[in-house]
């Protein structure tokens, strides 16, 4: 059930930091942000799609006008993860403001630590808990085990989610779709790169202490995993070692970097360019329009706005 097609491993949460300021709300020790375009109207929320990211230390959202295919608002709310009232913080945010309105559709993407990617041919819906236990995760009575299919990869993401969060989301949003972040990232990567192009592509999504990597070879998913990367050296070692272990030549791999990179002059990027040359920074999807100025550092926001592409 393993093999080299899918790397099964230990996954942990990560955060994409956002840095634009409009309306500010204090949450924990940090300020949140909310950006609304000129055409955004609260009274039209029932015609909008709401996209929500729930991570270990933050909640992000984006509002999409599906008729115009235009994003009209987005926001970011940090959570004080070490606070004993963490769950109450999460629930309070998701009950108020933009989340309290009625929407045409709501897609909630969760990034939980207990997850694995399974080839579809091995997937058995009756044994999802056993699959997570097999790869080393203990499942408690307070968790529910869910699954998402990634059609383009012929694979299934199996993951555990706190029951309180799942049932709260079900009660809060009537038109709800829950997905795992891995589902979205892999699906979007394959949708973007599945073509006649045989060039290998490596997507690197950077967190504060972690990095997610997705490798596509010959237009097929070859690897999806998460590594620790607390330092620039760790970041570069993981990428160079992965290229070597998968038998690729660095000149033949296109590397796409997004997430919590401070700038293109970030120490991680400067060091990486010493070893590999075919690198580009990720961008917000071109198949949407945006009713607000696109930030210069688009790669920090690209994951949030890519979510609806995998419907």
C-alpha positions in Angstrom: 0.0 0.0 0.0 3.0 2.4 0.1 5.5 2.2 -2.7 7.2 5.3 -4.2 4.0 6.6 -5.8 2.7 8.1 -2.6 4.8 9.0 0.4 2.9 8.2 3.6 4.1 10.3 6.5 3.6 12.4 9.6 1.8 15.6 8.8 1.4 18.6 11.0 -0.3 22.0 10.7 1.2 25.0 9.0 0.2 28.7 8.6 0.3 30.9 5.6 0.9 34.5 6.8 -0.9 37.3 5.2 0.1 41.0 5.4 -2.3 43.6 4.1 -4.1 46.0 6.3 -7.6 47.3 6.1 -10.1 46.7 9.0 -8.2 45.4 12.0 -9.6 43.1 14.8 -7.5 41.9 17.7 -7.3 38.2 18.1 -4.8 36.9 20.7 -1.6 39.0 20.3 -2.0 39.7 16.6 -4.1 41.8 14.3 -6.4 40.3 11.8 -7.2 41.9 8.4 -10.2 42.1 6.1 -10.1 43.4 2.5 -13.3 44.2 0.7 -13.6 45.2 -3.0 -15.7 48.1 -4.3 -18.4 45.7 -5.6 -18.7 43.6 -2.4 -22.2 43.9 -0.9 -23.3 42.2 2.2 -26.9 42.0 1.0 -25.8 39.9 -1.9 -24.0 37.2 0.2 -26.6 34.6 -0.7 -25.3 34.7 -4.3 -21.6 34.5 -3.3 -19.4 31.5 -2.5 -17.5 31.6 0.7 -14.1 29.8 0.9 -12.7 29.2 4.4 -9.2 27.9 5.5 -9.1 26.5 9.0 -5.5 26.0 10.2 -3.9 25.4 13.5 -3.1 29.1 14.2 -5.4 31.0 11.8 -8.7 31.2 9.9 -8.7 32.7 6.4 -11.5 33.4 4.1 -12.3 34.6 0.6 -15.6 35.6 -1.0 -16.1 34.7 -4.6 -18.8 36.1 -6.9 -19.4 32.9 -9.1 -21.3 34.8 -11.8 -18.5 37.3 -12.5 -15.8 34.8 -11.5 -14.4 37.5 -9.3 -13.1 37.6 -5.7 -14.7 40.5 -3.9 -13.3 40.1 -0.4 -10.9 38.2 1.8 -9.6 38.1 5.3 -7.3 36.5 7.9 -7.8 36.0 11.6 -4.9 34.6 13.7 -5.6 32.3 16.6 -3.7 32.2 19.9 -2.9 28.5 19.6 -1.5 28.0 23.1 -4.6 29.5 24.7 -6.7 27.0 26.7 -9.8 28.6 25.1 -8.5 27.8 21.6 -11.7 26.0 20.5 -13.9 28.9 21.8 -11.8 31.4 19.8 -12.3 29.3 16.7 -16.0 29.0 17.3 -16.5 32.7 18.1 -14.8 33.8 14.8 -16.8 31.3 12.7 -20.1 32.5 14.3 -19.6 36.2 13.6 -19.0 38.8 10.9 -18.6 37.5 7.4 -19.2 33.9 8.6 -22.7 34.7 10.0 -24.3 35.3 6.6 -26.1 33.0 4.2 -24.1 31.9 1.2 -24.8 30.1 -2.1 -22.0 27.6 -1.2 -19.4 27.3 1.6 -16.2 25.4 1.1 -14.2 24.8 4.3 -10.6 23.5 3.9 -9.0 22.1 7.1 -5.4 21.3 7.6 -5.3 18.7 10.3 -2.2 16.8 11.4 -3.7 13.3 11.1 -3.9 12.6 7.3 -2.5 10.3 4.7 -2.8 9.8 0.9 -4.1 6.4 -0.3 -4.1 5.1 -3.8 -7.8 4.7 -4.8 -7.4 1.0 -5.7 -6.5 0.4 -2.0 -9.2 2.6 -0.5 -11.9 1.0 1.7 -14.4 3.4 3.3 -15.0 0.8 6.1 -11.3 0.8 7.1 -10.4 4.5 7.1 -9.6 4.5 10.8 -7.4 1.5 10.3 -5.5 3.3 7.6 -4.7 6.2 9.9 -3.6 3.8 12.6 -1.5 1.9 10.1 0.6 5.0 9.4 1.0 5.8 13.1 -1.9 8.0 14.1 -4.0 7.3 17.2 -7.7 8.1 16.7 -9.7 9.2 19.8 -13.4 9.2 20.5 -13.4 13.0 20.0 -12.4 12.7 16.3 -14.3 11.8 13.2 -12.5 10.2 10.2 -13.4 11.6 6.7 -12.1 11.2 3.2 -11.8 13.2 -0.1 -11.2 11.8 -3.5 -8.7 13.4 -5.8 -9.9 12.2 -9.3 -6.9 13.5 -11.2 -4.5 11.5 -8.9 -6.7 8.4 -8.6 -6.1 8.8 -4.9 -8.0 9.4 -1.6 -7.1 11.7 1.3 -8.1 10.1 4.6 -8.0 12.4 7.6 -9.2 12.9 11.2 -11.1 16.0 12.3 -12.2 17.1 15.8 -15.9 16.2 16.1 -16.7 19.5 17.7 -15.4 21.4 14.7 -17.0 19.1 12.1 -20.5 19.3 13.7 -20.2 23.0 14.4 -19.4 23.6 10.8 -22.4 21.5 9.7 -24.7 23.5 12.0 -23.2 26.9 11.0 -23.2 26.5 7.2 -26.1 24.9 5.4 -24.5 24.6 1.9 -21.3 23.1 3.3 -18.4 21.2 1.6 -15.5 20.1 3.8 -12.1 19.2 2.3 -8.6 18.6 3.5 -5.9 21.1 2.5 -3.9 18.2 0.9 -6.9 17.5 -1.4 -6.9 21.1 -2.5 -3.2 21.4 -3.0 -2.7 18.2 -5.0 -5.9 18.7 -7.0 -4.9 22.3 -8.0 -1.4 21.2 -8.8 -2.6 18.4 -11.2 -5.2 20.6 -12.7 -2.6 23.3 -13.5 0.0 21.0 -14.9 -1.8 18.0 -16.4 -1.1 18.5 -20.1 1.3 17.3 -22.8 4.2 18.9 -21.0 6.5 16.2 -19.7 8.6 18.6 -17.5 8.7 17.5 -13.8 7.2 20.1 -11.5 7.8 20.4 -7.7 5.5 22.7 -5.7 6.8 23.8 -2.4 4.3 25.4 0.0 6.2 27.0 2.9 5.0 27.3 6.5 6.8 28.9 9.5 8.3 25.5 10.6 7.1 23.1 7.9 7.1 22.8 4.1 4.6 20.8 1.9 6.0 19.3 -1.3 4.1 18.0 -4.3 6.0 16.4 -7.1 4.4 15.8 -10.5 6.3 13.6 -13.0 5.0 12.8 -16.5 1.7 14.6 -15.6 1.1 12.2 -12.7 1.3 12.7 -9.0 4.6 11.1 -7.8 4.9 12.4 -4.2 3.1 14.5 -1.7 4.6 15.0 1.8 5.5 17.4 4.6 8.9 18.0 6.1 10.2 20.1 9.0 12.1 23.2 7.7 12.8 25.5 10.7 15.9 26.9 9.0 17.0 27.9 5.5 19.5 25.0 5.5 16.7 22.5 6.3 14.5 24.0 3.6 17.2 23.7 0.9 18.4 20.3 2.0 14.8 18.9 1.8 14.4 20.1 -1.7 17.8 19.1 -3.0 17.6 15.7 -1.3 14.1 15.0 -2.7 15.3 15.8 -6.2 18.2 13.4 -5.8 16.2 10.6 -4.2 13.6 10.7 -6.9 16.2 10.3 -9.6 15.7 13.8 -11.2 18.2 16.2 -12.6 17.7 19.6 -11.0 17.9 21.2 -14.5 14.9 19.2 -15.5 12.7 20.2 -12.6 10.6 23.3 -12.4 10.2 24.4 -8.8 7.2 26.6 -7.8 7.4 28.2 -4.3 4.6 29.8 -2.4 3.5 30.4 1.2 5.3 32.1 4.1 8.2 33.5 2.2 8.9 37.1 3.3 10.2 38.2 -0.1 12.1 36.9 -3.1 15.2 37.9 -1.2 14.3 35.7 1.7 17.3 33.7 3.0 15.6 30.5 2.0 15.2 31.6 -1.6 18.7 33.1 -1.8 20.2 29.8 -0.6 18.0 27.7 -2.8 19.1 29.5 -6.0 22.7 28.5 -5.3 21.7 24.9 -5.9 18.8 25.0 -8.4 18.0 27.5 -11.1 14.6 26.7 -12.5 12.5 28.5 -9.8 9.5 30.7 -9.9 7.3 32.2 -7.2 3.7 31.0 -7.2 0.9 33.5 -8.1 -2.8 34.0 -7.5 -4.8 32.0 -10.1 -5.2 33.9 -13.4 -8.6 32.4 -14.2 -10.2 34.7 -11.6 -10.4 38.4 -11.5 -9.9 40.4 -8.2 -12.0 43.3 -7.1 -9.1 44.7 -5.0 -5.4 45.4 -5.8 -3.4 42.2 -6.2 -0.6 42.2 -3.6 3.0 42.2 -5.0 3.8 39.1 -3.0 1.1 37.0 -4.6 2.7 33.7 -3.6 1.7 34.3 0.0 -2.0 34.3 -0.9 -2.2 31.8 -3.7 -3.3 28.8 -1.7 -6.5 30.5 -0.4 -7.7 31.7 -3.8 -6.9 28.4 -5.5 -9.4 26.4 -3.4 -12.5 26.6 -5.7 -10.6 25.3 -8.7 -10.8 21.7 -7.4 -14.6 21.5 -7.3 
